[in-house]
Every structure is written in structure tokens, then in C-alpha cells.
Short mmCIF file of C-alpha atoms in Angstrom, two decimals:
data_model
loop_
_atom_site.label_atom_id
_atom_site.label_comp_id
_atom_site.label_asym_id
_atom_site.label_seq_id
_atom_site.Cartn_x
_atom_site.Cartn_y
_atom_site.Cartn_z
CA MET A 1 -6.27 31.11 -30.92
CA ALA A 2 -8.13 30.15 -27.76
CA THR A 3 -9.85 32.95 -25.89
CA PRO A 4 -10.02 33.03 -22.07
CA LEU A 5 -13.66 31.97 -22.31
CA MET A 6 -12.78 28.97 -24.50
CA LYS A 7 -10.04 27.98 -22.02
CA ALA A 8 -12.49 28.23 -19.12
CA ILE A 9 -15.05 26.07 -20.97
CA ALA A 10 -12.38 23.49 -21.77
CA ALA A 11 -11.27 23.42 -18.12
CA LEU A 12 -14.86 22.95 -16.92
CA ALA A 13 -15.39 20.17 -19.46
CA ALA A 14 -12.25 18.41 -18.23
CA LEU A 15 -13.44 18.69 -14.62
CA ALA A 16 -16.83 17.30 -15.60
CA LEU A 17 -15.13 14.29 -17.21
CA VAL A 18 -13.07 13.70 -14.07
CA GLY A 19 -16.25 13.91 -11.99
CA GLU A 20 -17.97 11.40 -14.28
CA ALA A 21 -15.03 9.02 -13.96
CA TYR A 22 -15.31 9.05 -10.17
CA ALA A 23 -19.09 8.77 -10.29
CA ALA A 24 -18.76 5.68 -12.50
CA GLY A 25 -17.78 3.60 -9.48
CA PRO A 26 -14.71 1.95 -8.05
CA LEU A 27 -11.81 0.84 -10.18
CA PRO A 28 -11.05 -2.86 -10.68
CA THR A 29 -8.90 -4.24 -7.88
CA PRO A 30 -5.34 -4.87 -9.12
CA VAL A 31 -3.89 -8.34 -8.71
CA LEU A 32 -0.19 -8.19 -7.82
CA ASP A 33 1.66 -11.42 -8.40
CA ARG A 34 5.32 -10.50 -7.83
CA ILE A 35 7.25 -9.76 -4.67
CA VAL A 36 10.71 -8.41 -5.39
CA GLN A 37 13.71 -8.08 -3.12
CA LEU A 38 15.27 -4.68 -3.71
CA GLU A 39 18.96 -3.91 -3.57
CA ALA A 40 19.22 -1.32 -0.82
CA PRO A 41 22.34 -0.34 1.11
CA HIS A 42 22.04 -1.27 4.78
CA ALA A 43 18.47 -2.59 4.52
CA LEU A 44 16.47 -5.64 3.60
CA VAL A 45 13.52 -4.61 1.40
CA TYR A 46 10.71 -6.64 -0.11
CA ALA A 47 8.11 -4.87 -2.23
CA MET A 48 5.21 -5.34 -4.58
CA ARG A 49 3.49 -2.76 -6.76
CA GLY A 50 1.01 -2.41 -9.58
CA MET A 51 -1.28 0.08 -11.25
CA LEU A 52 -4.82 0.99 -10.32
CA GLY A 53 -7.30 -0.07 -12.97
CA ASP A 54 -7.31 3.31 -14.71
CA GLY A 55 -3.50 3.40 -14.95
CA SER A 56 -3.37 6.69 -13.06
CA THR A 57 -1.35 5.69 -10.02
CA TYR A 58 0.59 2.91 -8.38
CA VAL A 59 -0.50 0.86 -5.41
CA GLY A 60 1.70 -1.46 -3.40
CA PHE A 61 3.83 -1.83 -0.32
CA ALA A 62 7.39 -2.23 0.87
CA VAL A 63 8.63 -3.81 4.08
CA VAL A 64 12.02 -2.43 5.10
CA CYS A 65 14.29 -3.80 7.80
CA PRO A 66 17.58 -1.96 8.40
CA THR A 67 20.62 -4.21 8.57
CA ARG A 68 22.79 -1.60 10.30
CA GLY A 69 22.81 2.00 11.35
CA ARG A 70 20.03 4.04 12.85
CA ASP A 71 17.45 3.53 10.14
CA ARG A 72 14.01 2.56 11.37
CA ILE A 73 11.94 -0.43 10.48
CA VAL A 74 9.15 0.68 8.24
CA VAL A 75 6.25 -0.69 6.29
CA GLU A 76 5.03 1.74 3.67
CA VAL A 77 1.82 1.15 1.79
CA HIS A 78 0.62 3.27 -1.12
CA LEU A 79 -3.10 3.17 -1.82
CA GLY A 80 -3.55 6.01 -4.31
CA GLY A 81 -5.45 9.23 -3.83
CA CYS A 82 -7.85 9.97 -1.02
CA PRO A 83 -11.57 9.60 -1.79
CA HIS A 84 -13.41 12.46 -3.46
CA ASP A 85 -16.36 11.97 -1.11
CA ARG A 86 -14.09 12.40 1.94
CA ARG A 87 -15.02 9.01 3.38
CA PRO A 88 -12.77 7.72 6.16
CA VAL A 89 -9.86 5.45 5.18
CA GLN A 90 -7.66 3.15 7.24
CA LEU A 91 -5.00 0.64 6.28
CA ALA A 92 -6.29 -2.91 6.61
CA VAL A 93 -5.44 -6.40 5.44
CA ARG A 94 -8.09 -9.03 4.85
CA ARG A 95 -6.34 -12.36 5.11
CA ALA A 96 -7.27 -15.26 2.86
CA ASP A 97 -9.24 -16.78 5.77
CA GLY A 98 -11.41 -13.62 5.91
CA ALA A 99 -10.01 -12.20 9.16
CA VAL A 100 -9.28 -8.47 9.02
CA GLU A 101 -6.30 -6.70 10.60
CA ARG A 102 -6.40 -2.89 10.88
CA PHE A 103 -3.37 -0.61 11.12
CA GLY A 104 -2.85 3.01 12.04
CA PRO A 105 -5.36 5.80 12.42
CA VAL A 106 -8.62 6.36 10.58
CA LEU A 107 -8.21 9.41 8.34
CA THR A 108 -10.81 11.55 6.65
CA ALA A 109 -9.42 13.53 3.76
CA GLY A 110 -10.29 14.54 0.24
CA PRO A 111 -8.29 14.62 -2.97
CA GLU A 112 -6.72 17.95 -2.05
CA SER A 113 -4.78 16.17 0.70
CA GLY A 114 -2.90 13.99 -1.76
CA PHE A 115 -2.31 10.30 -1.36
CA HIS A 116 -3.02 7.75 1.35
CA SER A 117 0.41 6.25 2.03
CA PRO A 118 0.47 5.01 5.62
CA GLN A 119 3.74 4.03 7.29
CA LEU A 120 4.18 1.60 10.16
CA THR A 121 7.34 2.18 12.19
CA ASP A 122 6.47 0.23 15.33
CA PRO A 123 8.21 -3.17 14.98
CA ARG A 124 5.18 -4.98 16.44
CA GLU A 125 2.88 -3.37 13.87
CA ALA A 126 5.37 -4.12 11.07
CA GLU A 127 5.46 -7.75 12.20
CA ARG A 128 1.67 -7.97 12.35
CA PHE A 129 1.39 -6.44 8.86
CA ALA A 130 3.99 -8.82 7.40
CA LYS A 131 2.25 -11.84 8.92
CA ALA A 132 -1.09 -10.77 7.42
CA ALA A 133 -0.11 -9.20 4.08
CA LEU A 134 2.72 -11.51 2.99
CA ARG A 135 0.38 -14.38 2.22
CA PRO A 136 -1.24 -15.29 -1.08
CA GLY A 137 -4.87 -14.26 -1.21
CA SER A 138 -4.53 -11.32 1.16
CA LEU A 139 -6.30 -8.09 0.21
CA ILE A 140 -4.50 -4.89 1.19
CA SER A 141 -6.97 -2.01 1.36
CA ASN A 142 -7.99 1.29 2.89
CA GLY A 143 -11.69 0.82 2.21
CA TYR A 144 -11.43 2.89 -0.98
CA ASN A 145 -8.58 1.41 -3.03
CA SER A 146 -7.32 -2.14 -2.67
CA PHE A 147 -5.00 -4.69 -4.23
CA TRP A 148 -4.61 -8.46 -4.03
CA ASN A 149 -1.41 -10.29 -3.10
CA ARG A 150 -1.40 -13.24 -5.51
CA ALA A 151 2.33 -13.95 -5.45
CA SER A 152 3.26 -17.59 -4.94
CA GLU A 153 3.16 -19.20 -1.52
CA THR A 154 6.91 -19.86 -1.81
CA ARG A 155 7.76 -16.22 -2.51
CA ASN A 156 5.41 -14.93 0.21
CA ARG A 157 6.89 -17.34 2.75
CA GLU A 158 10.46 -16.37 1.80
CA ALA A 159 9.73 -12.64 2.11
CA ARG A 160 7.72 -13.05 5.34
CA GLU A 161 10.23 -15.32 7.10
CA THR A 162 13.27 -13.30 6.01
CA PHE A 163 11.65 -10.01 7.06
CA LEU A 164 10.51 -11.44 10.42
CA ALA A 165 13.99 -12.85 11.10
CA CYS A 166 15.46 -9.43 10.30
CA LEU A 167 13.02 -7.82 12.76
CA ARG A 168 14.13 -10.21 15.51
CA THR A 169 17.82 -9.42 14.99
CA THR A 170 17.53 -5.64 14.53
CA PRO A 171 18.75 -3.72 17.60
CA GLY A 172 16.05 -1.78 19.40
CA THR A 173 13.14 -3.91 18.20
#
């Protein structure tokens, strides 16, 4: 039977292992090669997702354009947990040509704050994101965690053009 002291030692050992994992350096950057169109009532949704290199969490994004009703246009990006060293993070896309587009505010938070999952609800920002991220070779990042879009040119073009057309025909955009 484990005593309280044994439990405390085990907990400290587990924390030390977690600390060593983060000290070991960044995780490999996932390569995402599929864009899926999701079945969603009253919305057009394209998404891609994958696992961070350690298999602990998903990364990815979804672009959502409502087809009726009062739903808002949204781009949601999930980039895993916030950095342990509390470094600033900001959503960005490095296009295949090397140009960088930045989105939303710069945040400084630690792991206690949860995940960095920025949302873009301004149609102009959603359009800018789609034009940059829905291209093969783009790197979606927050400066801490990143993932590559390596889906085919055909699938990227289909998702980008369909989403942009939806944006143009959505009332209030």
C-alpha cells in the first residue's frame, strides 16, 4: 500500500519527467495531407487535423461559412497547449513563398491557461487566412507549435475557392 510520502515522491517524479520532456526541445512539426469537407447543417466546413509529434494533442484548423441563419463566419485554429516558458504566441501562416501573414492578438500565457485556439470571425481576416493557409506548403504556426499543409494543390484550391465563394454570398460579410 502506498503511503502519502510514496505518492508525493511519485508525483514529483512524474513532474520531473514532464519537465524533461519540455526541456528536450520542440516536437517534430506534423505534416497534414488531408483536407476534409465536413457534413454540417447550415454551414460549409473544411478542416484538417493531425497529432503533435508526441501524440498528446491535436493541431489543425477549420474554416466555417454559414449557409443560412445567424451563424458567424469563423476560422478556428488549434495549436496545442501554451508554452511552458510563457513566451508570446500569435497565429501566423508562412506561405510557400516565405511571406508571413499574422492574425489576431499576441498572447502571453503559460500551460495553466490551457490551449492556444484562436478564432477569426471578421470575414476579411477569414478570407486572408484562407488565401494564405489553404495552399500546399503553407506552415500554420503560433511560434511554438506548427503544422504543415501538404494536401494536394487540387484539394487546397477546391477548399479555398469554395470557402471564398461562400464568404462572398453570405449576408453581412
